Structure formats: C-alpha cells, structure tokens
Amino acid sequence: MFDTANIPPLPSATDLHRLGSTTPSDSRPSLSIPALLQPFLDLATPPFIRHFLSTSTPLHVPHLSRPLPPTSFACHITITRAPAPFTSLTPHRTHAQYLFVPLSSHGSITLGVGVLHSIGTALPSDRNTFSLPFDMRFVHDAETRTLVALLDAPKSDNILLHLSRTAANLPTYTATASFPREKLQALLHPDAPPPTARAVSAALVAFSHTSQRRTCPLCPSPSCHCNVPEPPAPPLPAKNDLRLVRHSFARDAGTHLGVTSKLVFRNGLPAAKLALGAYSAFSHSYAPQNVAHFVGWSLQRYATETTQDPLHSLLALAPPEGAESQPPSATVSEVHCTDDTLTSQQHACAIDPLLQGVDASTLVDVGAASAQRAVAGVAPLALQLQGIDTSTLVDVRAANPGMAVAGSMPVAPQPILPAPSSLSVETSLQSVETSTADRREVRSVGTCAEATAGVAQSCVTSSSSEPSRGEAVAERKGDGETAEEDVRNVMRKMRAEERKIRNRESAQRSNLRKKYRRQEIRAELGVLMAKMESLRGREMRLRGENLRLRKMIKEEDAETVGRTR
C-alpha cells in the first residue's frame, strides 16, 4: 500500500533502551533527537524545525517499559470551520504552510501538549469530516505518558497533519498544517533524496510529559497540566526602528482569508508586537482576530527564543525594496498583542475605532433581524461583531442609553414630557379666569374729528372687541344674574378643555414610558438570551468533557486489565 523505499527503518525498543542508557548518572535517561530521528528529519521536516531540533537541548525520555508493536488503523478526522487557538500560517510570498512548534524558554521542543496521530488529504470545502487509512508505528508507555510515533502517508496532493489526543493520559491539543506536494521538495534537506510520488514520511519526535498542573496558553482544556514555560516579555522596539510589513493568512484547504495585518519588525526580526489594522472583507467563518491573536503569541515566543537566521527564513517576511525608508502609518491604531489573551478593548480596536473603551457586554444590535438578541456578552467583542453594522449598535448601559456608540446616525432618545403639578394647574385656571374677565371688558377707542365753524367736537366710539355673550344678554334682559351664569358656563367649558389637554398629555407620557420600558426590556432580554447561549455552550463543553473523561476511564480500565493479564 505504501512505498517505503525512502523511509529509514524504525528504531526498535532495544535501540531506545540502548540510547536511553547512555547517561547513567541521570535518573531520567536522555534521548538525543539527532541520533534517533535525524534521517526522518532530513527527509520530511521543514528547515526551521530541523534547525530547532538540531540545536535544542536533548529531550528527556523516561524508560519505555512496554513498547507497543506497529499498528495500522483508520482514523476519522473532524475539521471545524471555526478557528482553532493553534492554526497554520501561510508565510509571505509562498504557498507552503508550516506547522509552528512552540518553544520553551530554554530552546527545547515542547510538543508534549499533544501527539501527532493522523495524516491525510486536505479537507474538501463541502465536507466537515473524512476518513483515511494510514499506518502508524509507535512505541508508547502509558505510565510515563511518553510516545515516539512514525507515520507513513499514502499518496496525496496535500498532506494534512492533525494534532490531537491519542492516549488517555494526554490532554487535548489540536493543530493543523498542510504541505503541498509541489512545494515539499523545497523544504527538504538539500542532500536528502526527493520524495516519491506515492508516499511521504513524517516523523514525530519523542517527548516527555510532566505532571505539573498549570494553564497552558495554547491548550483549550482547563485541566491541562502540560509544561509550556512562559518566556519573558521582550522589550518594545524604539519608534525609529519600526517598519511595517504586509502579511497574509490562508486556511489549510487553500481558501485565502483575504486578511491583511501589519507586523512590526525591528532589525529584520519580529519584536513580539502586532499592530491590528483594518482587515479586508472575507466570506467564511474564520475570524481574523483569532488568527492575529495566534500570530502575535507565536511571534512573541520566537522573538524571545532565538535570533538565528532560520527564524527569518521561516517567516519569509523579507520586506520589499525600500520598505525600511517607509515610516509607520500614523492612521493605524497599534494594539500591542504580546499577551496570549486579547481584551475586548483590543478586539474593538481591530473593528471600529469608535468602539474603543466600550463594554462589550452592554452592546445591543438594534438593527438586527431579531432586535431582542444581544451581540455581545458571550464572547469577546471581535467575535460577536462579525458581519454586524456598527452603526446600529447601542450601548444600553451608557449614561445616555439611546446614544449609538458607532456610526454617523446616533439614536438620540426622545424627550419625556414632565408630569403636570398642582401649581401648574392652578396657574392655568387663573389664566383662564383672567382671559374670561378680559373678554367682558369693552375697550372704547374714540376717533375724534374736530368740527369747524364752532361745531362741538364729536367723538365716534368703536369697540376693539365684540361684547361677550353674557353682556349681550344682560343688555337685552337687564338682568346681572344671567351674565354671571353665562360666565360660569364658559368657565365650565374651559375646565373641560383643560381636562382633555391634561388627559392627552398623560396618555402621551404613558406611551413614551411604555416605549422606553419596552426598549429596556428588549435590551435586558437580549443580554439574558446571550447569557443563556453562553450557558448552553458551557453545558455542551461540560458534556463533551464528561464523555471524554468517561472514555479515558474506560481506556485506563482496559489498560489495567491488559497489564493484569
């Protein structure tokens, strides 16, 4: 099935025992990587991994008490569309994808958070899972959690390497990297024979897994106890040493993200500083913030571990001609992503400068199809705002609840009319009485014309306003009581009109209160729904962890029964 003409023979358990006994003074025998796996590394390992392996300190491999025979089996590999905390990266100006291997502070390889257990073809765009048979030859000791694995891959245009948990005592660790066949020859050692068309061999170095419990920056499991030391934070470069280089990312199946970030360099090497600029549009579910997060973490470690030339060859990020003379762009909001956990504010800077300093848990998308669904509160802001128009985001807990936090069209709240008080009502009644009395008053304006030839001055009187109905009736009947009754009727009508106005204003205030209360309820409901979604996700994770623990217990029981027999 496999062409193994160019595959060196697998070292036997006797060889491992012999190599492990070369240091009798040490209780944990050391296993030299070049002595055991150099043929495999020369054959199928990229130059940067080969460099780190050849210059790293020897790995400590405990005594392999029960080496297992070579095994062949079929494996189902599940590839999710969501970004993983450890993903592949396409170097600048090339299509070959490398697997970034995290380094410890002392320079040795730390692949102990997982084990390479599957190899197959790249995933088609219309499928989520695929099955591929392959040969795995390994020796494994469950007590010491130590494994040395060698894989033989069948013919494939792209070889997909998948890191995951294989033994019950190993934590979960996932990573992917694809090596296009046409680009593989350039990655091999110059003296190594070319790979055949039917098979390519991959080797996994031996590793030791300690029992020290700590939080791993790459392992998604909260119960991870792998030993990945944190390197010291590198010093930030000076302003005059900065130069920005464009860098693009791609996913394993070959679909380019179309994402552009700006890497800050100093003296030709990454200075563990990542400036998040404006990302271009993308048409799939990969989140560019996660990719940038991973790259920032990796650059921090590589920049602090070594300053050798292979690092520069690994990233292949040589700037174009004249790049050194280009000053950093003043319009890019620089975010220092040296930490392995980005804050919501840093995520916000990558999306919209107007969202800086905004609490992500209080944002509600009022322009979404479902206005009751909050867009934040479950995950970081950058993950929740993918594909959402920021002009419709409203901060429901801000000082001005109706003010939008982004966009050119703020959602200003409508003013609420004040409730009428007893003093205002009395003032209105007094004004009504005064206006009624003024209507009864008849103002006469005399237009006098001087008569000539000793004729007496005659005055023509004209009324500036018509007499009221009460006075007209009084003039006709000559009764003052009728006028007072008519005034009372007028006052009664005015009071009725005043009541109608008050009732209309009260209804308007009630409607406004109901409107704003509905908005508050929608916002609170959106936050609660977001929390509920978070709890559902946590429940699913706990269920998966429960199933994983049960499977581990069953495997441990099976191993115990096998040892007893």
Coordinates of C-alpha atoms in Angstrom, one line a residue:
M1 CA 0.0 0.0 0.0
F2 CA 2.8 2.4 0.8
D3 CA 6.1 3.0 -0.9
T4 CA 8.6 2.8 1.9
A5 CA 11.8 2.7 -0.2
N6 CA 13.0 6.0 1.2
I7 CA 11.8 5.5 4.7
P8 CA 14.5 4.6 7.2
P9 CA 13.9 1.7 9.4
L10 CA 12.1 2.3 12.7
P11 CA 14.3 2.1 15.7
S12 CA 13.4 -0.8 17.8
A13 CA 12.7 -0.8 21.5
T14 CA 16.2 -2.3 22.1
D15 CA 17.7 0.7 20.4
L16 CA 15.6 3.0 22.5
H17 CA 16.7 1.2 25.7
R18 CA 20.3 1.4 24.5
L19 CA 20.0 5.1 23.7
G20 CA 18.2 5.8 26.9
S21 CA 21.0 4.2 29.0
T22 CA 23.8 6.5 27.7
T23 CA 23.5 8.7 30.8
P24 CA 23.7 6.5 33.8
S25 CA 24.1 9.5 36.2
D26 CA 20.7 10.8 35.3
S27 CA 17.7 9.1 36.7
R28 CA 15.8 10.0 33.6
P29 CA 17.7 8.8 30.6
S30 CA 18.1 11.4 27.8
L31 CA 17.4 10.6 24.3
S32 CA 19.3 12.6 21.6
I33 CA 16.9 13.7 18.8
P34 CA 19.5 13.8 16.0
A35 CA 20.8 10.3 17.0
L36 CA 17.3 8.8 16.7
L37 CA 15.3 10.8 14.2
Q38 CA 17.9 12.7 12.1
P39 CA 17.2 10.5 9.0
F40 CA 13.5 11.3 9.3
L41 CA 14.1 14.9 10.0
D42 CA 16.3 15.2 6.9
L43 CA 13.6 13.6 4.8
A44 CA 10.4 15.3 5.7
T45 CA 10.9 18.1 8.2
P46 CA 10.9 21.7 7.2
P47 CA 14.3 23.5 7.7
F48 CA 13.2 25.7 10.6
I49 CA 12.0 22.6 12.6
R50 CA 15.2 20.8 11.7
H51 CA 17.2 23.7 12.8
F52 CA 15.5 23.9 16.2
L53 CA 15.7 20.2 16.7
S54 CA 19.4 20.1 15.9
T55 CA 20.3 23.0 18.2
S56 CA 18.0 22.2 21.0
T57 CA 18.9 20.5 24.3
P58 CA 18.4 16.7 24.5
L59 CA 14.9 15.7 25.4
H60 CA 14.5 13.5 28.5
V61 CA 12.6 10.3 27.6
P62 CA 11.7 8.0 30.5
H63 CA 12.3 4.3 30.4
L64 CA 10.0 2.7 27.8
S65 CA 8.8 -0.3 29.7
R66 CA 6.1 -1.6 27.3
P67 CA 6.7 -0.7 23.7
L68 CA 3.8 -1.4 21.5
P69 CA 4.0 -3.2 18.1
P70 CA 3.5 -1.3 14.9
T71 CA -0.2 -0.5 14.3
S72 CA -2.3 0.3 11.3
F73 CA -5.8 1.7 11.6
A74 CA -8.3 4.1 10.0
C75 CA -9.0 7.4 11.7
H76 CA -11.8 9.9 11.3
I77 CA -10.5 13.5 11.3
T78 CA -13.0 16.2 12.1
I79 CA -12.2 19.7 10.8
T80 CA -14.2 22.5 12.2
R81 CA -14.8 25.8 10.4
A82 CA -14.2 27.8 13.5
P83 CA -10.6 29.0 14.1
A84 CA -8.5 26.9 16.5
P85 CA -6.2 28.5 19.1
F86 CA -3.3 27.0 17.2
T87 CA -3.6 27.1 13.4
S88 CA -1.4 27.1 10.3
L89 CA 0.1 30.1 8.8
T90 CA 1.0 30.8 5.1
P91 CA 4.4 32.6 5.0
H92 CA 4.8 35.7 2.9
R93 CA 5.3 35.1 -0.8
T94 CA 4.9 31.4 -0.7
H95 CA 2.1 28.8 -0.7
A96 CA 3.8 26.3 1.6
Q97 CA 2.2 26.1 5.1
Y98 CA 4.3 25.3 8.1
L99 CA 3.5 24.0 11.5
F100 CA 4.5 26.4 14.2
V101 CA 6.1 24.5 17.0
P102 CA 6.0 26.3 20.4
L103 CA 9.4 26.6 22.1
S104 CA 10.2 26.6 25.7
S105 CA 12.4 29.3 27.3
H106 CA 15.5 27.0 27.2
G107 CA 15.1 26.3 23.5
S108 CA 14.0 22.7 23.5
I109 CA 11.0 21.4 21.6
T110 CA 7.8 21.2 23.7
L111 CA 5.4 19.0 21.7
G112 CA 4.2 17.4 24.9
V113 CA 0.8 19.0 24.8
G114 CA -0.4 16.6 22.1
V115 CA 0.6 13.8 19.8
L116 CA 0.6 13.6 16.0
H117 CA -1.8 10.8 15.3
S118 CA -3.4 11.3 11.9
I119 CA -2.3 12.2 8.4
G120 CA -4.5 12.5 5.3
T121 CA -5.7 14.6 2.4
A122 CA -6.8 18.2 2.7
L123 CA -10.5 18.7 3.6
P124 CA -12.8 19.5 0.7
S125 CA -14.8 22.7 1.1
D126 CA -18.2 20.9 1.1
R127 CA -17.3 18.4 3.9
N128 CA -16.7 18.6 7.6
T129 CA -15.3 15.1 8.2
F130 CA -13.4 12.5 6.2
S131 CA -11.8 9.1 6.8
L132 CA -8.4 8.0 5.6
P133 CA -6.4 4.8 6.5
F134 CA -2.8 5.2 7.4
D135 CA 0.0 3.4 9.1
M136 CA 1.2 4.5 12.5
R137 CA 4.2 2.8 14.0
F138 CA 4.9 3.9 17.6
V139 CA 6.2 2.9 21.0
H140 CA 4.2 4.1 23.9
D141 CA 4.4 3.8 27.7
A142 CA 1.1 4.8 29.3
E143 CA 2.7 5.1 32.8
T144 CA 5.2 7.7 31.7
R145 CA 3.0 9.2 29.0
T146 CA 5.8 9.0 26.5
L147 CA 5.3 8.3 22.9
V148 CA 7.5 8.1 19.8
A149 CA 5.5 7.9 16.6
L150 CA 6.4 7.5 12.9
L151 CA 3.7 7.9 10.2
D152 CA 3.6 6.6 6.7
A153 CA 1.3 8.6 4.5
P154 CA -0.5 7.5 1.3
K155 CA -0.5 9.4 -1.9
S156 CA -2.0 12.8 -1.6
D157 CA -1.7 16.2 -3.3
N158 CA -1.8 17.8 0.1
I159 CA -0.9 16.1 3.4
L160 CA -2.8 17.3 6.4
L161 CA -1.2 16.8 9.8
H162 CA -3.6 16.9 12.7
L163 CA -2.5 17.1 16.3
S164 CA -4.9 15.7 18.9
R165 CA -5.1 13.5 21.9
T166 CA -4.4 9.8 21.4
A167 CA -3.6 8.4 24.9
A168 CA -5.9 8.6 27.9
N169 CA -3.3 10.5 29.9
L170 CA -2.6 13.2 27.3
P171 CA -4.6 16.4 27.3
T172 CA -6.4 17.7 24.2
Y173 CA -4.3 19.7 21.8
T174 CA -5.3 20.4 18.2
A175 CA -3.4 22.0 15.3
T176 CA -3.3 21.6 11.5
A177 CA -0.8 22.3 8.8
S178 CA -0.7 21.2 5.2
F179 CA 2.3 20.7 3.0
P180 CA 1.6 20.9 -0.8
R181 CA 3.4 18.2 -2.6
E182 CA 4.8 20.5 -5.2
K183 CA 6.3 22.7 -2.5
L184 CA 7.6 19.9 -0.3
Q185 CA 10.9 19.4 -2.2
A186 CA 11.9 23.0 -1.4
L187 CA 11.5 22.2 2.3
L188 CA 13.7 19.1 2.4
H189 CA 17.4 18.9 3.2
P190 CA 19.5 19.5 0.1
D191 CA 21.3 16.2 0.4
A192 CA 18.1 14.2 1.1
P193 CA 16.6 12.1 -1.8
P194 CA 13.5 13.6 -3.4
P195 CA 10.1 12.2 -2.1
T196 CA 8.4 9.6 -4.2
A197 CA 5.1 10.2 -5.9
R198 CA 3.3 7.7 -3.7
A199 CA 4.4 8.3 -0.2
V200 CA 5.9 10.9 2.1
S201 CA 7.1 10.1 5.6
A202 CA 6.6 12.3 8.6
A203 CA 8.2 11.8 12.0
L204 CA 7.2 12.9 15.4
V205 CA 9.9 13.5 17.9
A206 CA 9.9 11.9 21.3
F207 CA 8.7 14.0 24.1
S208 CA 8.2 13.8 27.9
H209 CA 5.0 14.8 29.6
T210 CA 5.3 16.1 33.1
S211 CA 2.6 16.0 35.7
Q212 CA 2.9 19.6 36.7
R213 CA -0.5 21.2 36.5
R214 CA -0.7 24.7 35.1
T215 CA -2.7 26.6 32.5
C216 CA -1.2 26.2 29.0
P217 CA -1.6 29.3 26.7
L218 CA -2.3 27.0 23.7
C219 CA -4.3 24.1 25.3
P220 CA -8.0 24.7 25.3
S221 CA -8.6 22.3 28.1
P222 CA -9.0 24.0 31.6
S223 CA -7.5 20.9 33.2
C224 CA -4.3 21.0 31.1
H225 CA -1.2 20.1 33.0
C226 CA 1.4 20.4 30.3
N227 CA 4.7 22.1 30.9
V228 CA 5.0 25.1 28.5
P229 CA 7.1 27.8 30.3
E230 CA 6.2 31.4 29.6
P231 CA 9.1 33.3 28.1
P232 CA 9.8 36.8 29.4
A233 CA 8.2 39.7 27.6
P234 CA 10.6 41.2 25.0
P235 CA 11.4 44.9 25.2
L236 CA 9.3 47.1 22.9
P237 CA 11.3 48.5 20.0
A238 CA 12.1 52.1 19.6
K239 CA 9.9 54.3 17.4
N240 CA 12.7 54.9 14.9
D241 CA 13.3 51.1 14.5
L242 CA 9.7 50.2 13.4
R243 CA 8.8 49.2 9.9
L244 CA 5.5 47.7 8.8
V245 CA 5.2 44.7 6.5
R246 CA 2.1 43.4 4.9
H247 CA 1.3 39.8 5.8
S248 CA -1.5 37.5 4.5
F249 CA -3.0 34.4 6.0
A250 CA -4.6 31.3 4.5
R251 CA -6.5 28.3 5.8
D252 CA -5.5 24.7 5.4
A253 CA -7.7 23.8 2.4
G254 CA -6.2 26.7 0.4
T255 CA -9.0 29.2 0.7
H256 CA -7.4 32.5 1.4
L257 CA -8.8 34.7 4.1
G258 CA -8.1 37.9 2.4
V259 CA -6.9 39.3 5.7
T260 CA -4.2 41.8 5.9
S261 CA -2.4 42.7 9.2
K262 CA 0.6 44.7 9.9
L263 CA 3.6 43.1 11.6
V264 CA 6.0 45.4 13.4
F265 CA 9.6 44.5 12.9
R266 CA 12.9 45.6 14.4
N267 CA 16.2 44.9 12.8
G268 CA 14.7 42.4 10.5
L269 CA 13.2 40.2 13.2
P270 CA 9.8 40.3 14.8
A271 CA 9.7 42.3 18.0
A272 CA 6.7 40.5 19.5
K273 CA 4.4 43.3 18.7
L274 CA 1.4 43.2 16.4
A275 CA -0.5 46.2 15.1
L276 CA -4.0 45.3 14.2
G277 CA -5.0 47.4 11.2
A278 CA -8.1 47.4 9.1
Y279 CA -9.0 43.9 7.8
S280 CA -10.4 43.3 4.4
A281 CA -13.6 41.5 3.8
F282 CA -13.8 37.8 4.0
S283 CA -16.5 35.3 3.1
H284 CA -16.2 32.5 5.5
S285 CA -16.3 31.9 9.3
Y286 CA -12.7 32.2 10.1
A287 CA -12.2 35.1 12.5
P288 CA -9.2 37.2 11.5
Q289 CA -8.8 38.4 15.1
N290 CA -8.1 34.9 16.3
V291 CA -5.5 34.4 13.6
A292 CA -3.9 37.7 14.5
H293 CA -4.0 36.6 18.2
F294 CA -2.2 33.4 17.4
V295 CA 0.4 35.1 15.3
G296 CA 1.1 37.7 17.9
W297 CA 1.6 34.9 20.5
S298 CA 3.9 32.9 18.2
L299 CA 5.9 35.9 17.2
Q300 CA 6.4 36.7 20.9
R301 CA 7.8 33.3 21.6
Y302 CA 10.0 33.1 18.5
A303 CA 11.4 36.6 19.0
T304 CA 12.4 35.8 22.6
E305 CA 13.8 32.3 22.0
T306 CA 16.2 32.9 19.1
T307 CA 17.7 35.4 16.8
Q308 CA 19.1 32.9 14.3
D309 CA 18.7 33.3 10.5
P310 CA 16.4 30.2 10.2
L311 CA 13.8 32.3 12.0
H312 CA 13.9 34.9 9.2
S313 CA 13.8 32.1 6.7
L314 CA 10.9 30.5 8.5
L315 CA 8.7 33.6 8.4
A316 CA 9.9 34.6 5.0
L317 CA 8.8 38.1 5.7
A318 CA 11.6 40.0 3.9
P319 CA 10.2 43.4 3.2
P320 CA 10.0 44.7 -0.3
E321 CA 12.6 47.1 -1.7
G322 CA 12.6 50.4 0.0
A323 CA 10.4 49.2 2.9
E324 CA 12.9 50.4 5.5
S325 CA 12.5 54.0 4.4
Q326 CA 8.7 53.8 4.8
P327 CA 7.6 55.3 8.2
P328 CA 4.9 53.6 10.1
S329 CA 1.4 54.6 9.2
A330 CA 0.0 57.2 11.6
T331 CA -3.6 56.2 10.8
V332 CA -3.3 52.6 12.1
S333 CA -4.3 52.1 15.7
E334 CA -1.5 50.0 17.1
V335 CA -2.5 47.3 19.6
H336 CA 0.2 45.5 21.5
C337 CA -0.8 41.8 21.4
T338 CA 2.1 40.4 23.3
D339 CA -0.2 38.7 25.8
D340 CA -1.9 35.5 24.8
T341 CA -5.3 36.8 25.8
L342 CA -6.7 39.9 24.0
T343 CA -9.0 42.2 25.9
S344 CA -12.3 43.3 24.5
Q345 CA -10.9 46.8 24.0
Q346 CA -8.1 45.4 21.8
H347 CA -10.6 43.4 19.9
A348 CA -12.7 46.5 19.5
C349 CA -9.8 48.5 18.1
A350 CA -9.5 45.9 15.3
I351 CA -13.1 46.6 14.2
D352 CA -14.0 50.2 14.7
P353 CA -12.1 52.9 16.5
L354 CA -15.4 54.3 17.8
L355 CA -15.8 51.2 19.9
Q356 CA -12.7 51.8 22.0
G357 CA -13.4 51.7 25.7
V358 CA -17.0 50.3 25.3
D359 CA -18.1 47.5 27.4
A360 CA -18.9 44.6 25.1
S361 CA -21.5 43.1 27.4
T362 CA -23.8 46.2 27.1
L363 CA -23.9 46.4 23.3
V364 CA -27.2 45.5 21.6
D365 CA -27.7 45.5 17.9
V366 CA -31.0 47.4 17.4
G367 CA -30.8 46.9 13.6
A368 CA -30.6 43.1 13.6
A369 CA -33.3 40.9 12.3
S370 CA -34.1 39.9 15.9
A371 CA -33.8 43.1 17.9
Q372 CA -34.0 41.1 21.1
R373 CA -30.7 39.4 20.6
A374 CA -27.6 41.0 22.1
V375 CA -24.5 40.8 20.0
A376 CA -22.1 40.7 23.0
G377 CA -21.7 39.2 26.4
V378 CA -20.9 35.7 25.4
A379 CA -17.5 36.0 23.7
P380 CA -15.0 38.8 23.1
L381 CA -16.3 41.8 21.2
A382 CA -14.5 40.9 18.0
L383 CA -16.1 37.5 17.7
Q384 CA -19.5 38.9 18.3
L385 CA -19.4 41.8 15.8
Q386 CA -18.5 39.8 12.7
G387 CA -20.8 40.9 9.9
I388 CA -22.7 43.4 12.1
D389 CA -23.2 47.0 11.1
T390 CA -21.6 49.0 13.9
S391 CA -23.9 52.0 13.1
T392 CA -26.8 50.0 14.7
L393 CA -25.0 49.2 18.0
V394 CA -26.5 50.9 21.0
D395 CA -24.9 50.8 24.5
V396 CA -27.9 50.2 26.7
R397 CA -26.0 50.9 29.9
A398 CA -24.3 54.1 29.0
A399 CA -25.1 57.5 30.5
N400 CA -27.2 58.2 27.5
P401 CA -28.9 54.9 26.8
G402 CA -30.2 55.9 23.4
M403 CA -26.9 57.1 22.0
A404 CA -25.3 54.8 19.5
V405 CA -21.6 54.1 20.1
A406 CA -20.7 53.9 16.4
G407 CA -21.8 55.2 13.1
S408 CA -22.9 58.6 11.8
M409 CA -26.5 58.4 12.8
P410 CA -26.8 58.5 16.6
V411 CA -30.0 57.1 18.1
A412 CA -30.9 60.0 20.3
P413 CA -33.7 59.4 22.9
Q414 CA -37.0 61.4 22.6
P415 CA -37.6 63.9 25.4
I416 CA -40.0 62.8 28.1
L417 CA -42.6 65.5 28.9
P418 CA -42.8 66.4 32.6
A419 CA -45.8 65.4 34.6
P420 CA -48.2 68.3 35.5
S421 CA -48.2 69.6 39.0
S422 CA -50.9 71.2 41.1
L423 CA -49.2 74.6 40.9
S424 CA -49.3 74.5 37.1
V425 CA -53.0 73.5 37.1
E426 CA -53.8 76.5 39.4
T427 CA -51.8 78.8 37.2
S428 CA -53.7 77.6 34.2
L429 CA -57.1 78.2 35.9
Q430 CA -56.1 81.7 36.9
S431 CA -55.1 82.5 33.4
V432 CA -58.4 81.2 32.1
E433 CA -60.3 83.4 34.6
T434 CA -58.3 86.4 33.7
S435 CA -58.9 85.9 29.9
T436 CA -62.6 85.5 30.6
A437 CA -62.7 88.7 32.5
D438 CA -60.8 90.5 29.8
R439 CA -63.4 89.3 27.2
R440 CA -66.1 91.0 29.3
E441 CA -64.2 94.3 29.3
V442 CA -65.1 96.6 26.4
R443 CA -62.4 98.9 25.4
S444 CA -63.6 102.0 23.5
V445 CA -61.4 104.0 21.2
G446 CA -62.6 107.4 20.3
T447 CA -61.9 108.8 17.0
C448 CA -62.5 112.5 17.3
A449 CA -62.8 114.8 14.4
E450 CA -62.6 118.5 15.0
A451 CA -65.6 120.3 13.8
T452 CA -65.3 123.5 12.0
A453 CA -67.2 126.8 12.5
G454 CA -67.8 126.4 16.2
V455 CA -69.4 123.0 15.9
A456 CA -68.7 121.0 19.1
Q457 CA -66.2 118.2 19.0
S458 CA -67.9 114.9 18.2
C459 CA -66.4 111.6 19.2
V460 CA -67.2 108.4 17.3
T461 CA -66.7 105.4 19.5
S462 CA -65.7 102.0 18.2
S463 CA -65.3 98.8 20.2
S464 CA -61.9 97.0 19.8
S465 CA -63.6 93.7 20.6
E466 CA -67.1 92.4 20.5
P467 CA -69.1 92.2 23.7
S468 CA -69.4 88.8 25.4
R469 CA -72.5 86.7 25.2
G470 CA -73.2 87.4 28.9
E471 CA -73.1 91.2 28.5
A472 CA -75.3 91.0 25.4
V473 CA -77.9 89.0 27.3
A474 CA -77.7 91.4 30.2
E475 CA -78.2 94.4 27.9
R476 CA -81.3 92.7 26.4
K477 CA -82.8 91.5 29.7
G478 CA -81.3 93.9 32.0
D479 CA -80.5 91.1 34.5
G480 CA -77.0 90.8 36.0
E481 CA -77.6 87.3 37.3
T482 CA -77.9 86.0 33.8
A483 CA -74.5 87.3 32.9
E484 CA -72.9 85.6 35.9
E485 CA -74.5 82.3 35.0
D486 CA -73.2 82.6 31.5
V487 CA -69.7 83.2 32.8
R488 CA -69.9 80.1 34.9
N489 CA -70.9 78.1 31.8
V490 CA -67.9 79.5 30.0
M491 CA -65.6 78.6 32.9
R492 CA -67.1 75.1 33.0
K493 CA -66.3 74.6 29.3
M494 CA -62.7 75.9 29.8
R495 CA -62.1 73.4 32.6
A496 CA -63.4 70.6 30.4
E497 CA -61.0 71.6 27.7
E498 CA -58.2 71.8 30.3
R499 CA -59.0 68.2 31.5
K500 CA -58.9 67.0 27.9
I501 CA -55.5 68.6 27.4
R502 CA -54.2 67.0 30.7
N503 CA -55.5 63.6 29.7
R504 CA -53.9 63.8 26.3
E505 CA -50.6 64.8 27.8
S506 CA -50.8 62.0 30.3
A507 CA -51.5 59.5 27.6
Q508 CA -48.5 60.7 25.6
R509 CA -46.3 60.4 28.7
S510 CA -47.6 56.9 29.4
N511 CA -46.9 55.9 25.8
L512 CA -43.4 57.2 26.0
R513 CA -42.8 55.4 29.3
K514 CA -44.1 52.2 27.7
K515 CA -42.0 52.7 24.7
Y516 CA -38.8 53.2 26.6
R517 CA -39.7 50.4 29.0
R518 CA -40.1 48.1 26.0
Q519 CA -36.7 49.1 24.8
E520 CA -35.2 48.4 28.2
I521 CA -36.9 45.0 28.4
R522 CA -35.7 44.2 24.9
A523 CA -32.1 45.1 25.9
E524 CA -32.3 43.1 29.1
L525 CA -33.9 40.1 27.3
G526 CA -31.1 40.3 24.7
V527 CA -28.5 40.2 27.5
L528 CA -30.3 37.3 29.2
M529 CA -30.5 35.4 25.9
A530 CA -26.8 35.9 25.3
K531 CA -26.1 34.6 28.8
M532 CA -28.3 31.7 28.1
E533 CA -26.4 30.9 24.9
S534 CA -23.2 31.1 26.9
L535 CA -24.6 28.7 29.4
R536 CA -25.7 26.4 26.7
G537 CA -22.3 26.4 25.2
R538 CA -20.8 25.7 28.6
E539 CA -23.2 22.9 29.1
M540 CA -22.2 21.4 25.8
R541 CA -18.5 21.7 26.7
L542 CA -19.1 20.1 30.1
R543 CA -21.0 17.2 28.4
G544 CA -18.1 16.7 26.0
E545 CA -15.6 16.8 28.9
N546 CA -17.8 14.3 30.7
L547 CA -17.8 12.0 27.7
R548 CA -14.0 12.4 27.3
L549 CA -13.4 11.6 31.0
R550 CA -15.6 8.5 30.7
K551 CA -13.7 7.4 27.7
M552 CA -10.4 8.0 29.5
I553 CA -11.7 5.9 32.4
K554 CA -12.7 3.1 30.1
E555 CA -9.3 3.2 28.4
E556 CA -7.4 3.2 31.7
D557 CA -9.6 0.3 32.9
A558 CA -8.8 -1.6 29.7
E559 CA -5.1 -0.9 30.1
T560 CA -5.2 -2.1 33.7
V561 CA -6.9 -5.3 32.7
G562 CA -4.4 -5.8 30.0
R563 CA -1.5 -5.3 32.4
T564 CA -3.1 -7.7 34.9
R565 CA -3.4 -10.4 32.3

